[in-house]
Coordinates of C-alpha atoms and ligand atoms in Angstrom, one line a residue:
M1 CA -41.5 4.9 29.5
S2 CA -39.8 2.1 27.7
V3 CA -36.0 2.0 27.4
R4 CA -34.5 3.2 24.1
V5 CA -32.2 0.7 22.3
Y6 CA -30.2 1.6 19.2
V7 CA -29.6 -1.1 16.6
P8 CA -28.0 0.1 13.4
G9 CA -30.0 -0.1 10.2
D10 CA -26.8 0.6 8.2
A11 CA -26.2 -1.7 5.3
G12 CA -22.8 -2.8 6.8
A13 CA -24.3 -3.7 10.1
L14 CA -27.2 -5.4 8.4
S15 CA -24.7 -7.6 6.4
V16 CA -23.5 -9.0 9.7
G17 CA -26.9 -9.6 11.2
A18 CA -28.3 -6.3 12.7
E19 CA -31.8 -7.1 11.4
E20 CA -31.9 -10.4 13.2
V21 CA -30.6 -8.8 16.3
A22 CA -33.3 -6.1 16.2
R23 CA -35.9 -8.7 15.7
A24 CA -34.6 -10.9 18.6
I25 CA -34.5 -7.9 21.0
A26 CA -38.1 -7.0 20.1
Q27 CA -39.3 -10.6 20.5
E28 CA -37.3 -11.3 23.7
G29 CA -38.5 -8.0 25.2
A30 CA -42.1 -8.8 24.4
R31 CA -41.7 -12.3 25.8
R32 CA -40.4 -10.8 29.1
G33 CA -43.1 -8.2 29.2
G34 CA -40.9 -5.2 28.6
A35 CA -40.2 -4.5 24.9
P36 CA -37.8 -1.6 24.5
E37 CA -38.2 1.1 21.9
I38 CA -35.9 0.2 19.1
I39 CA -34.3 3.0 17.0
R40 CA -32.5 2.0 13.8
N41 CA -29.6 4.4 13.8
G42 CA -26.7 4.6 11.4
S43 CA -23.4 3.0 12.1
R44 CA -20.8 4.9 14.1
G45 CA -18.2 3.4 11.8
A46 CA -16.5 0.9 14.1
Y47 CA -17.5 -2.0 11.7
W48 CA -15.7 -4.8 13.5
L49 CA -18.0 -4.2 16.5
E50 CA -21.2 -4.4 14.4
P51 CA -23.9 -5.1 15.1
M52 CA -23.2 -2.7 18.0
V53 CA -26.3 -2.3 20.2
E54 CA -26.5 0.8 22.4
V55 CA -28.8 1.3 25.4
D56 CA -29.9 4.8 26.3
M57 CA -29.0 5.4 29.9
A58 CA -29.3 8.5 32.0
S59 CA -25.5 8.8 31.9
G60 CA -25.3 8.4 28.1
R61 CA -25.3 5.5 25.7
L62 CA -23.9 2.1 26.7
A63 CA -22.6 -0.1 23.9
Y64 CA -22.6 -3.9 23.5
G65 CA -21.0 -5.6 20.6
P66 CA -20.6 -7.4 18.3
V67 CA -24.1 -8.8 19.2
T68 CA -25.7 -11.8 17.5
A69 CA -29.3 -12.8 17.7
A70 CA -28.2 -15.8 19.8
D71 CA -26.7 -13.4 22.4
V72 CA -29.9 -11.6 23.0
P73 CA -31.6 -13.8 25.7
G74 CA -28.3 -13.7 27.6
L75 CA -28.2 -9.9 27.3
F76 CA -31.7 -9.7 28.8
S77 CA -30.8 -12.1 31.6
A78 CA -27.8 -9.9 32.3
N79 CA -30.3 -7.0 32.5
F80 CA -28.6 -5.1 29.7
L81 CA -31.5 -2.6 29.5
K82 CA -30.3 -1.3 32.8
G83 CA -26.6 -1.4 31.8
G84 CA -26.0 -4.9 33.2
K85 CA -22.6 -6.5 32.9
H86 CA -22.1 -8.9 30.1
A87 CA -19.1 -10.3 28.1
L88 CA -20.2 -8.1 25.2
L89 CA -20.3 -4.9 27.2
L90 CA -18.0 -2.3 25.6
G91 CA -18.7 0.6 27.9
P92 CA -20.0 4.1 27.1
A93 CA -20.2 4.4 23.3
E94 CA -18.4 7.8 23.2
S95 CA -15.4 6.5 25.2
L96 CA -14.6 3.6 22.9
P97 CA -10.9 3.8 21.9
W98 CA -11.9 4.0 18.2
F99 CA -13.4 7.5 18.8
A100 CA -10.4 8.8 20.8
G101 CA -8.9 11.7 18.8
Q102 CA -11.5 11.6 16.1
Q103 CA -12.8 14.9 15.0
R104 CA -16.3 14.3 13.8
L105 CA -17.7 17.3 12.1
T106 CA -19.3 16.0 8.9
F107 CA -20.2 12.8 10.7
E108 CA -21.1 14.4 14.0
R109 CA -24.6 13.0 14.0
V110 CA -24.0 9.7 12.1
G111 CA -24.8 6.7 14.4
I112 CA -26.3 9.1 17.0
V113 CA -29.6 10.4 15.5
D114 CA -32.7 8.6 14.3
P115 CA -32.2 9.1 10.5
T116 CA -36.0 9.2 9.9
S117 CA -36.7 12.0 12.3
V118 CA -36.5 15.7 11.5
A119 CA -37.1 16.5 15.2
D120 CA -34.1 14.4 16.2
Y121 CA -32.0 16.1 13.5
V122 CA -33.0 19.5 14.8
K123 CA -32.4 18.4 18.4
F124 CA -28.8 17.5 17.5
G125 CA -28.0 20.8 15.9
G126 CA -29.5 20.2 12.4
Y127 CA -30.8 23.1 10.3
Q128 CA -28.7 25.7 12.2
G129 CA -26.5 26.1 9.1
L130 CA -29.6 26.7 6.9
T131 CA -30.9 29.3 9.3
Q132 CA -27.6 31.0 9.1
A133 CA -27.4 30.8 5.3
L134 CA -30.9 32.3 5.0
S135 CA -29.9 35.3 7.0
M136 CA -27.0 36.0 4.6
G137 CA -26.9 36.8 0.9
G138 CA -25.9 34.2 -1.7
A139 CA -22.5 35.8 -2.3
Q140 CA -21.8 35.8 1.5
V141 CA -22.6 32.1 1.7
V142 CA -20.3 31.4 -1.2
Q143 CA -17.6 33.5 0.4
A144 CA -17.9 31.5 3.6
I145 CA -17.5 28.2 1.8
T146 CA -14.5 29.6 0.0
A147 CA -13.0 30.9 3.2
S148 CA -13.5 27.5 4.9
G149 CA -11.0 26.0 2.4
L150 CA -13.4 23.1 1.7
R151 CA -12.3 21.1 -1.3
G152 CA -14.3 18.5 -3.2
R153 CA -14.3 15.1 -1.4
G154 CA -15.4 13.2 -4.5
G155 CA -11.8 12.8 -5.8
A156 CA -10.5 15.9 -7.6
A157 CA -10.3 18.1 -4.5
F158 CA -11.4 21.2 -6.4
P159 CA -12.1 24.2 -4.2
T160 CA -15.9 24.1 -3.6
G161 CA -16.2 27.9 -3.1
I162 CA -14.8 28.6 -6.6
K163 CA -17.2 26.1 -8.2
W164 CA -20.2 27.7 -6.4
K165 CA -19.0 31.2 -7.3
T166 CA -19.0 30.3 -11.0
V167 CA -22.6 29.1 -10.8
L168 CA -23.6 32.1 -8.7
E169 CA -22.2 34.4 -11.4
Q170 CA -24.2 32.9 -14.2
P171 CA -27.3 34.9 -15.3
A172 CA -30.4 34.2 -13.2
G173 CA -32.6 31.4 -14.6
R174 CA -32.8 27.6 -14.2
K175 CA -29.8 26.3 -12.2
Y176 CA -29.3 22.9 -10.6
I177 CA -27.6 21.4 -7.6
T178 CA -26.6 17.8 -8.3
C179 CA -25.1 15.5 -5.7
N180 CA -22.8 12.8 -6.9
A181 CA -23.7 9.8 -4.8
D182 CA -22.3 7.2 -7.2
E183 CA -19.5 6.2 -4.8
G184 CA -17.8 3.7 -7.1
D185 CA -14.4 3.6 -5.6
S186 CA -13.3 0.3 -4.0
G187 CA -13.0 0.5 -0.3
T188 CA -15.2 3.6 0.1
F189 CA -18.4 3.8 2.0
S190 CA -18.5 7.3 3.6
D191 CA -21.3 8.5 1.3
R192 CA -23.4 5.5 2.0
M193 CA -22.9 5.7 5.7
L194 CA -23.9 9.4 5.7
M195 CA -26.9 8.9 3.5
E196 CA -28.1 6.0 5.7
G197 CA -27.2 7.4 9.1
D198 CA -27.8 11.2 8.7
P199 CA -29.6 11.9 5.4
F200 CA -30.9 15.3 6.6
T201 CA -27.3 16.7 6.6
L202 CA -27.0 16.1 2.9
I203 CA -30.5 17.5 2.3
E204 CA -29.6 20.6 4.3
G205 CA -26.3 21.0 2.5
M206 CA -28.0 20.8 -0.9
T207 CA -30.6 23.3 0.2
I208 CA -27.9 25.8 1.4
A209 CA -26.2 25.3 -2.0
G210 CA -29.5 26.1 -3.8
I211 CA -30.1 29.2 -1.7
A212 CA -26.5 30.3 -2.2
V213 CA -26.4 30.2 -6.0
G214 CA -30.0 30.7 -6.9
A215 CA -31.0 27.1 -7.8
T216 CA -34.4 25.8 -7.0
Q217 CA -34.0 22.1 -8.0
G218 CA -31.6 19.5 -6.7
Y219 CA -31.0 15.9 -7.8
I220 CA -29.2 13.2 -5.9
Y221 CA -27.6 10.7 -8.3
L222 CA -27.5 7.6 -6.2
R223 CA -25.9 4.4 -7.2
A224 CA -28.5 1.7 -7.7
E225 CA -26.5 -0.7 -5.6
Y226 CA -27.4 1.3 -2.5
P227 CA -31.0 0.3 -1.7
H228 CA -30.8 1.1 2.0
A229 CA -29.5 4.6 1.3
H230 CA -32.3 5.0 -1.3
R231 CA -34.9 4.1 1.3
A232 CA -33.3 6.4 3.9
L233 CA -33.1 9.4 1.4
K234 CA -36.7 8.9 0.2
A235 CA -38.0 8.8 3.7
A236 CA -35.9 11.8 4.8
I237 CA -36.9 13.9 1.7
A238 CA -40.6 13.2 2.4
A239 CA -40.1 14.2 6.0
A240 CA -38.3 17.4 5.1
Y241 CA -41.1 18.3 2.7
Q242 CA -43.6 17.6 5.5
A243 CA -41.7 19.8 7.9
R244 CA -41.4 22.5 5.2
Y245 CA -37.6 22.4 5.0
L246 CA -38.1 21.6 1.3
G247 CA -40.6 22.9 -1.2
S248 CA -41.9 26.4 -2.1
D249 CA -41.2 28.0 1.3
V250 CA -38.0 26.6 2.8
A251 CA -38.1 27.2 6.6
G252 CA -40.6 30.0 6.1
S253 CA -38.1 32.1 4.0
G254 CA -40.3 32.3 0.9
R255 CA -37.4 30.6 -1.0
R256 CA -38.0 27.4 -3.1
F257 CA -35.9 24.3 -3.2
D258 CA -37.1 20.9 -4.5
L259 CA -35.1 17.7 -4.3
E260 CA -35.3 14.3 -5.9
V261 CA -33.3 11.1 -6.0
R262 CA -32.4 9.5 -9.3
L263 CA -30.9 6.0 -9.4
G264 CA -27.6 5.4 -11.2
A265 CA -26.9 3.2 -14.1
G266 CA -24.5 0.8 -12.4
A267 CA -21.3 1.9 -14.2
Y268 CA -18.2 3.3 -12.6
I269 CA -17.9 6.0 -15.3
C270 CA -21.3 7.4 -14.2
G271 CA -19.5 8.8 -11.2
E272 CA -17.4 11.1 -13.5
E273 CA -19.3 14.3 -13.4
T274 CA -20.1 14.8 -17.1
S275 CA -21.1 11.1 -17.5
M276 CA -23.3 11.6 -14.4
L277 CA -25.0 14.5 -16.1
E278 CA -25.6 12.5 -19.3
S279 CA -27.0 9.7 -17.2
L280 CA -29.2 12.1 -15.2
E281 CA -30.6 13.4 -18.6
G282 CA -31.5 9.8 -19.4
R283 CA -28.7 8.9 -21.8
R284 CA -25.9 6.4 -21.7
G285 CA -23.2 7.5 -19.2
E286 CA -20.5 8.8 -21.5
V287 CA -18.0 11.5 -20.8
R288 CA -18.7 15.0 -22.3
V289 CA -15.8 17.0 -23.6
R290 CA -14.9 20.0 -21.5
P291 CA -15.2 23.0 -21.8
P292 CA -17.9 24.0 -21.2
L293 CA -17.7 23.3 -17.5
P294 CA -20.8 21.9 -15.8
A295 CA -20.8 25.1 -13.7
I296 CA -21.6 27.1 -16.8
K297 CA -23.4 24.5 -19.0
G298 CA -24.3 21.4 -17.0
L299 CA -27.6 19.6 -16.5
F300 CA -30.0 20.2 -19.4
G301 CA -27.5 22.9 -20.6
Q302 CA -28.0 25.0 -17.4
P303 CA -25.4 26.1 -14.8
T304 CA -25.0 23.2 -12.4
I305 CA -23.1 22.5 -9.2
V306 CA -21.9 18.9 -9.1
N307 CA -20.6 18.0 -5.7
N308 CA -19.9 14.8 -3.8
V309 CA -22.1 13.7 -0.8
V310 CA -19.4 14.4 1.8
T311 CA -18.7 17.8 0.3
L312 CA -22.3 18.9 0.5
A313 CA -22.8 17.3 3.9
T314 CA -20.0 19.3 5.3
V315 CA -21.6 22.6 4.3
P316 CA -24.1 22.7 7.2
W317 CA -21.3 22.4 9.8
I318 CA -19.4 25.2 8.1
M319 CA -22.4 27.5 8.0
A320 CA -23.4 26.7 11.6
H321 CA -20.0 27.1 13.2
G322 CA -18.3 29.5 10.8
A323 CA -15.7 29.2 8.0
D324 CA -12.8 30.0 10.4
A325 CA -13.8 27.2 12.8
Y326 CA -13.6 24.7 9.9
A327 CA -10.4 26.1 8.4
N328 CA -8.8 25.8 11.8
F329 CA -8.7 22.1 11.3
G330 CA -6.2 20.6 8.9
T331 CA -2.8 21.4 7.4
G332 CA -1.5 23.5 4.5
K333 CA -4.0 23.7 1.7
S334 CA -5.9 20.7 3.1
R335 CA -8.3 22.4 5.5
G336 CA -10.9 20.7 7.7
T337 CA -11.5 17.1 8.3
L338 CA -11.8 14.0 6.1
P339 CA -13.9 10.9 6.8
I340 CA -11.3 8.2 6.0
Q341 CA -12.4 4.7 5.2
L342 CA -10.2 1.8 6.2
A343 CA -10.8 -1.5 4.3
G344 CA -9.1 -4.5 2.9
N345 CA -6.8 -6.7 5.0
I346 CA -7.2 -4.7 8.2
K347 CA -8.1 -5.8 11.7
R348 CA -10.4 -2.9 12.6
G349 CA -12.0 -1.6 9.4
G350 CA -14.3 1.4 9.4
L351 CA -14.6 5.1 9.2
V352 CA -12.3 7.6 11.0
E353 CA -13.0 11.3 10.7
R354 CA -9.9 13.3 11.5
A355 CA -8.3 16.6 10.5
F356 CA -5.9 16.3 7.6
G357 CA -2.4 15.7 8.7
L358 CA -2.3 12.4 10.6
T359 CA -0.1 9.8 9.0
L360 CA -1.0 6.6 7.2
R361 CA 0.8 4.7 9.9
E362 CA -1.4 6.2 12.6
L363 CA -4.4 5.2 10.6
L364 CA -3.3 1.7 9.8
Y365 CA -2.0 0.8 13.2
D366 CA -3.5 3.0 15.9
Y367 CA -7.0 2.9 14.4
G368 CA -6.8 -0.1 12.1
G369 CA -4.8 -2.4 14.5
G370 CA -2.6 -3.7 11.7
S371 CA -3.6 -6.4 9.2
A372 CA -6.4 -8.8 9.8
S373 CA -4.1 -11.7 8.9
G374 CA -1.5 -10.6 11.4
R375 CA 1.1 -10.3 8.7
P376 CA 3.0 -7.1 7.9
I377 CA 1.1 -4.6 5.8
R378 CA 3.1 -4.4 2.6
T379 CA 1.1 -1.7 0.8
V380 CA -2.1 0.3 0.7
Q381 CA -4.0 1.5 -2.3
I382 CA -5.4 5.0 -1.6
G383 CA -8.2 6.7 -3.5
G384 CA -10.0 3.8 -5.2
P385 CA -9.2 1.5 -8.1
L386 CA -7.3 4.3 -9.9
G387 CA -5.2 5.2 -6.9
A388 CA -1.5 4.5 -6.5
Y389 CA -0.1 1.8 -4.2
V390 CA 1.9 3.2 -1.4
P391 CA 4.6 1.0 0.1
A392 CA 5.2 0.5 3.8
S393 CA 8.4 2.7 3.6
Q394 CA 6.1 5.7 3.0
F395 CA 3.6 5.1 5.7
D396 CA 4.8 8.1 7.6
T397 CA 3.4 10.3 4.9
P398 CA 0.7 12.7 6.3
V399 CA -2.8 12.3 4.9
D400 CA -3.2 15.5 3.0
Y401 CA -3.7 16.3 -0.7
E402 CA -0.3 17.8 -1.3
A403 CA 1.8 15.4 0.8
L404 CA 0.3 12.4 -1.0
S405 CA 0.6 14.0 -4.4
A406 CA 4.3 14.6 -3.6
I407 CA 4.8 10.8 -3.4
G408 CA 2.8 10.2 -6.6
A409 CA -0.4 9.1 -4.8
L410 CA -3.8 10.6 -4.5
L411 CA -6.3 10.8 -1.8
G412 CA -9.4 10.6 -3.9
H413 CA -12.5 9.9 -1.9
G414 CA -10.5 8.9 1.2
G415 CA -10.6 5.1 0.9
I416 CA -7.5 3.2 2.1
V417 CA -7.3 -0.5 1.2
A418 CA -4.6 -2.5 3.0
F419 CA -2.7 -5.6 1.6
D420 CA -0.3 -7.8 3.6
D421 CA 3.0 -9.2 2.4
T422 CA 1.4 -12.1 0.5
V423 CA 0.0 -9.7 -2.2
D424 CA 1.3 -10.2 -5.7
M425 CA 1.7 -6.7 -7.2
A426 CA 1.9 -7.9 -10.8
R427 CA -1.5 -9.4 -10.4
M428 CA -2.8 -6.2 -8.8
A429 CA -1.4 -4.2 -11.8
R430 CA -3.3 -6.6 -14.1
Y431 CA -6.4 -6.0 -12.1
A432 CA -6.1 -2.2 -12.6
M433 CA -6.0 -2.7 -16.4
E434 CA -8.9 -5.2 -16.3
F435 CA -11.0 -2.8 -14.2
C436 CA -10.4 -0.1 -16.8
A437 CA -11.2 -2.4 -19.7
I438 CA -14.5 -3.4 -18.1
E439 CA -15.5 0.1 -17.0
S440 CA -14.2 2.1 -20.0
C441 CA -17.0 4.1 -21.6
G442 CA -15.3 3.5 -25.0
K443 CA -15.2 7.1 -26.1
C444 CA -11.4 7.4 -26.6
T445 CA -8.8 5.0 -27.9
P446 CA -6.0 5.1 -25.3
C447 CA -8.4 3.9 -22.6
R448 CA -10.7 1.6 -24.7
I449 CA -7.9 -0.2 -26.5
G450 CA -5.0 0.6 -24.2
S451 CA -6.5 -1.1 -21.1
T452 CA -7.1 -4.4 -23.0
R453 CA -3.6 -4.2 -24.5
G454 CA -2.3 -3.5 -20.9
M455 CA -3.9 -6.7 -19.7
E456 CA -2.4 -8.7 -22.5
V457 CA 1.1 -7.3 -21.8
I458 CA 0.8 -8.1 -18.1
D459 CA -0.4 -11.6 -19.0
R460 CA 2.8 -12.1 -21.0
I461 CA 4.8 -10.8 -18.0
L462 CA 2.9 -13.2 -15.7
A463 CA 3.6 -16.0 -18.1
G464 CA 7.3 -15.2 -18.1
T465 CA 7.4 -14.3 -21.8
D466 CA 10.1 -11.8 -22.7
G467 CA 9.7 -10.1 -19.3
E468 CA 12.0 -7.1 -19.5
R469 CA 10.8 -6.1 -23.0
N470 CA 7.2 -6.4 -21.9
V471 CA 7.7 -4.4 -18.7
Q472 CA 9.2 -1.6 -20.9
L473 CA 6.2 -1.8 -23.3
L474 CA 3.9 -1.6 -20.3
E475 CA 5.6 1.5 -19.1
E476 CA 5.2 3.1 -22.5
L477 CA 1.6 2.1 -22.7
C478 CA 0.9 3.6 -19.3
D479 CA 2.5 6.9 -20.5
T480 CA 0.2 6.9 -23.6
M481 CA -2.9 6.3 -21.5
V482 CA -2.0 9.0 -19.0
Q483 CA -1.3 11.6 -21.7
G484 CA -3.9 10.7 -24.2
S485 CA -7.1 9.7 -22.3
L486 CA -10.1 12.0 -22.3
C487 CA -11.0 11.6 -18.7
G488 CA -9.7 10.3 -15.3
L489 CA -10.6 6.7 -15.9
G490 CA -8.2 6.0 -18.7
G491 CA -5.9 8.8 -17.4
M492 CA -5.5 7.4 -14.0
A493 CA -5.9 3.6 -14.4
P494 CA -2.1 3.5 -15.1
F495 CA -1.4 4.9 -11.6
P496 CA -1.7 1.7 -9.7
V497 CA 0.3 -0.1 -12.5
Q498 CA 3.1 2.5 -12.5
S499 CA 3.3 2.6 -8.7
A500 CA 3.5 -1.2 -8.6
L501 CA 6.3 -1.1 -11.1
K502 CA 8.1 1.6 -9.2
H503 CA 7.9 0.2 -5.7
F504 CA 7.5 -3.6 -6.3
R505 CA 9.4 -4.2 -9.4
E506 CA 10.6 -7.5 -7.9
D507 CA 7.1 -8.9 -8.4
F508 CA 7.5 -8.4 -12.1
R509 CA 11.2 -9.4 -12.3
A510 CA 10.7 -12.7 -10.6
R511 CA 8.6 -13.7 -13.6
S512 CA 10.8 -12.2 -16.2
Q513 CA 13.6 -14.6 -15.1
T514 CA 11.5 -17.7 -15.5
Ligands
FMN1 C1 -13.8 7.7 -13.5 C2 -14.3 8.7 -12.5 C3 -15.2 8.3 -11.5 C4 -15.6 9.1 -10.5 N1 -16.5 8.7 -9.6 C5 -17.0 9.5 -8.6 C6 -17.9 9.1 -7.7 O1 -18.3 7.9 -7.6 N2 -18.4 10.0 -6.8 C7 -17.9 11.3 -6.8 O2 -18.4 12.1 -5.9 N3 -17.0 11.7 -7.6 C8 -16.5 10.9 -8.6 N4 -15.6 11.4 -9.5 C9 -15.3 12.8 -9.5 C10 -16.3 13.6 -10.2 O3 -16.0 13.7 -11.6 C11 -16.3 15.1 -9.7 O4 -15.0 15.6 -9.6 C12 -17.0 15.2 -8.3 O5 -18.2 14.6 -8.3 C13 -17.1 16.7 -8.0 O6 -17.6 16.8 -6.7 P1 -16.6 17.4 -5.5 O7 -16.0 18.6 -6.0 O8 -17.5 17.6 -4.4 O9 -15.6 16.3 -5.3 C14 -15.2 10.5 -10.5 C15 -14.2 10.9 -11.5 C16 -13.8 10.0 -12.4 C17 -12.8 10.5 -13.4
SF4_2 S1 -10.8 7.8 -20.7 FE1 -12.0 5.9 -20.9 S2 -13.8 6.3 -19.7 FE2 -12.8 8.3 -20.0 S3 -13.7 9.1 -21.9 FE3 -12.0 7.9 -22.6 S4 -12.9 5.9 -23.0 FE4 -14.4 6.9 -21.8

């Protein structure tokens, strides 16, 4: 039997040469008369080690990385298919320091399974959650999700069980499960990693949601900029139909659940749930006024669950292991684990899944290794382009929804972008307004006009024109946008600006004196 070698097909790994590495291993193996079986797994999330190649040994998987195509002949000469020593040998994949202390629940199979194989998914514990859900009534499943303490991982952190209960309680009829896979936040990639590395977990989570609330149709709204995730989802959905985990008789239960992928329209606002529904219905992505809530009147006017990829992909673990097991992780009202994404000016960027409660400092220094530039980290932006900047003096804040909210920050989708001490915070504030001006759907004035005025005011500050007065004007404008915008885009775009003014006022003052 040929040796199994894992070379990630994850978009992040591909961007640093994984495709060339896979090809080189196949060619060199064939040339030497012993081509290994190559599995294109997902990334384990240690991105600075990608492309990380793993060889399946009797004792477990041995990792080598980061590997380039040029390294491949040398790896064969070092007999890497038998675990031979080589400068790129990292050791057993599971014992890499990056994984020490991680608590991988939602991501337990990412980087491990073959994302195209239902059999592999089942071998690693997949579909146990669905089996459990099918043995329970819908209300019991919803109760389990409520008891687990799971909150939406897309940004708003709304309790998932309450949302599901609302849909369950709507009169029987057409209901929908929609998955928000628009993942527009800067520095975030957990949805993408999961869809590429373990798509069946998302499919299983959506199927359980359908069984729970009585919905027979699901849609994944996927951002068009994710072609690899699109391919992975399409292949996995076809395989799930083939294995009868989707369709008219889900796992022999007589229950129906159908699932399709719809490509997004390439606008940040299409990630906002009501815009996403508009876009799914084939219209321009524009925010709907609430109420009614999507749970009552959502897609095509029917009761609809809108959940993020990570939220839905966490459901199978909860159903398989029990609500208490999940709720035992975490702190306060932030239960369970969060896949946190480290990006920006950071030495070791990637994905860390840990229970809520570890500090920003642990993440940035123990996992991230400090800045890539070697300079002190001055600030991090958490929760995407609308998230606040947190200064180094607050790096001992625990990562949980309430603790971050107490310092005026938000966790959002769990992306943390690091900046060193060369960052100009007045320019970052301008960027926030510019982002809002470009991405605004235009429906309400504070956001549409306010963001452009915001840019102009910051430009005057940057130019040193009437600094103090313009800083004051900027603060008033931010207040107006927060109070008067219809949705989170205009309502939160001022957060990075306000936090920059609060913690880094010197960056604005320096100009006001010129
Ligand atoms: C401007 C804006 C953009 C958003 N983008 C996303 C997104 O890309 N993905 C996502 O899951 N949620 C996004 N959200 C949050 C959604 O509106 C919604 O709260 C979420 O999809 C609900 O799922 P959850 O409860 O599982 O988090 C966005 C919200 C706003 C205001
Ligand atoms: S706040 Fe901005 S994005 Fe949201 S509805 Fe108003 S104009 Fe549209």
